[in-house]
XYZ file of C-alpha atoms in Angstrom:
156
model
C -4.072 16.172 9.694
C -5.706 13.279 7.892
C -9.475 13.150 8.034
C -10.051 10.127 10.279
C -13.227 9.107 8.454
C -11.416 9.096 5.094
C -8.582 7.037 6.562
C -10.967 4.536 8.131
C -13.086 4.382 4.967
C -10.031 3.555 2.873
C -9.384 0.602 5.186
C -12.850 -0.893 4.624
C -12.039 -2.558 1.303
C -8.725 -4.090 2.441
C -10.509 -5.261 5.608
C -13.215 -6.865 3.486
C -10.635 -8.524 1.237
C -8.530 -9.779 4.132
C -11.701 -10.994 5.865
C -12.684 -12.843 2.724
C -9.208 -14.369 2.477
C -9.242 -15.326 6.153
C -12.656 -16.939 5.688
C -11.235 -18.901 2.754
C -8.338 -20.113 4.879
C -10.603 -21.143 7.760
C -13.210 -22.843 5.581
C -10.644 -24.577 3.417
C -12.027 -23.041 0.224
C -9.670 -21.339 -2.162
C -9.229 -17.596 -2.062
C -10.154 -15.961 -5.380
C -7.044 -13.767 -5.269
C -4.500 -15.622 -3.067
C -1.360 -13.751 -4.145
C -2.962 -10.382 -3.614
C -4.412 -11.397 -0.232
C -1.003 -12.484 0.981
C 0.481 -9.288 -0.412
C -1.972 -7.164 1.601
C -0.846 -8.735 4.864
C 2.833 -8.579 3.960
C 2.691 -5.051 2.532
C 1.082 -3.692 5.681
C 3.685 -5.368 7.895
C 6.686 -4.290 5.789
C 5.367 -0.748 5.335
C 4.760 -0.384 9.048
C 8.377 -1.390 9.733
C 9.509 1.448 7.481
C 7.665 4.177 9.320
C 7.758 2.850 12.894
C 11.396 1.766 13.161
C 14.898 2.802 12.225
C 18.218 1.147 11.565
C 18.285 -2.543 10.706
C 14.537 -3.029 11.248
C 13.750 -0.197 8.830
C 16.144 -1.662 6.268
C 14.518 -5.081 6.660
C 11.072 -3.527 6.149
C 12.285 -1.702 3.058
C 13.754 -4.893 1.593
C 10.535 -6.821 2.323
C 8.355 -4.113 0.808
C 10.410 -3.917 -2.375
C 10.229 -7.710 -2.766
C 6.439 -7.656 -2.335
C 6.028 -4.762 -4.760
C 8.152 -6.560 -7.363
C 5.942 -9.641 -7.079
C 2.853 -7.468 -7.514
C 4.436 -5.694 -10.468
C 5.139 -9.078 -12.037
C 1.507 -10.031 -11.513
C 0.390 -6.749 -13.086
C 2.653 -7.304 -16.082
C 1.799 -5.068 -19.026
C -1.899 -4.838 -18.162
C -3.336 -1.451 -17.205
C -5.068 -2.996 -14.148
C -4.655 -6.236 -12.232
C -7.816 -7.640 -13.805
C -6.823 -6.603 -17.309
C -8.413 -3.680 -19.124
C -10.839 -2.709 -16.362
C -10.362 -1.390 -12.849
C -11.407 -4.280 -10.655
C -11.532 -5.957 -7.297
C -7.788 -6.392 -6.760
C -7.124 -2.794 -7.828
C -9.689 -1.571 -5.299
C -8.032 -3.642 -2.579
C -4.474 -2.523 -3.334
C -4.845 1.123 -4.328
C -5.100 2.453 -0.739
C -1.461 1.408 -0.284
C -0.478 3.626 -3.214
C -1.258 6.655 -1.046
C 1.353 5.454 1.444
C 4.152 5.046 -1.125
C 5.370 8.628 -0.618
C 5.666 8.032 3.140
C 7.526 4.765 2.576
C 9.917 6.554 0.213
C 10.355 9.509 2.562
C 11.172 7.486 5.665
C 12.819 4.568 3.879
C 14.992 6.810 1.695
C 14.383 4.909 -1.542
C 12.399 5.236 -4.764
C 9.565 2.833 -5.462
C 9.409 4.142 -9.029
C 13.051 3.177 -9.603
C 12.303 -0.342 -8.330
C 8.798 -0.851 -9.762
C 7.972 1.641 -12.543
C 4.956 -0.324 -13.833
C 3.402 -0.362 -10.374
C 3.798 3.413 -10.088
C 2.240 3.837 -13.546
C -0.663 1.646 -12.353
C -1.086 3.823 -9.253
C -1.117 7.003 -11.322
C -3.667 5.453 -13.678
C -5.862 4.525 -10.707
C -5.585 8.064 -9.318
C -7.031 9.395 -12.582
C -10.336 7.863 -11.496
C -12.425 10.307 -9.469
C -13.698 7.493 -7.267
C -10.108 6.782 -6.223
C -8.610 10.265 -6.073
C -11.508 11.653 -4.037
C -11.415 8.840 -1.487
C -7.700 8.614 -0.690
C -5.897 11.103 1.550
C -3.204 13.358 0.115
C 0.177 11.556 0.343
C 1.749 14.645 1.968
C -0.827 14.465 4.749
C 0.084 10.827 5.272
C 3.744 11.878 5.637
C 2.654 14.488 8.221
C 0.667 11.808 10.042
C 3.652 9.446 9.995
C 5.926 12.170 11.351
C 3.551 12.755 14.258
C 3.426 9.011 14.978
C 7.220 8.719 14.778
C 7.532 11.581 17.270
C 5.019 9.866 19.533
C 7.055 6.648 19.321
C 10.270 8.559 20.087
C 11.828 7.774 16.707
C 12.051 11.400 15.569
């Protein structure tokens, strides 16, 4: 099973980023990373459709997720990290989703690497950092967690 404290800790940064973005929306100020903030909300929603539904809803979630990932890959371009040469704020906010890619692929029956090879290379590069690899749960444990949730929801 996934260590609950590790899972909740990995949600702190995205929560902070989304809180910051929400504050920007409410106050009328501009968000420092608007595309990435929107992507966080959309990625969560699309990814959740993949592992909590089946049939047409799952297919819609898969299509949405691939579209979002392609936009992010375009934003990444040929840079090693979203901020350029250094691992930065946007990387910290997005890398927790990388741990879920295997679950999305498993239950969505598709390959993120085939669709977005630069994004997968980015994720692998991020995982080479001890601070990242030691704080994210093993992707296989996430798949086990998803299976248990799907059983609980009556999908499996």
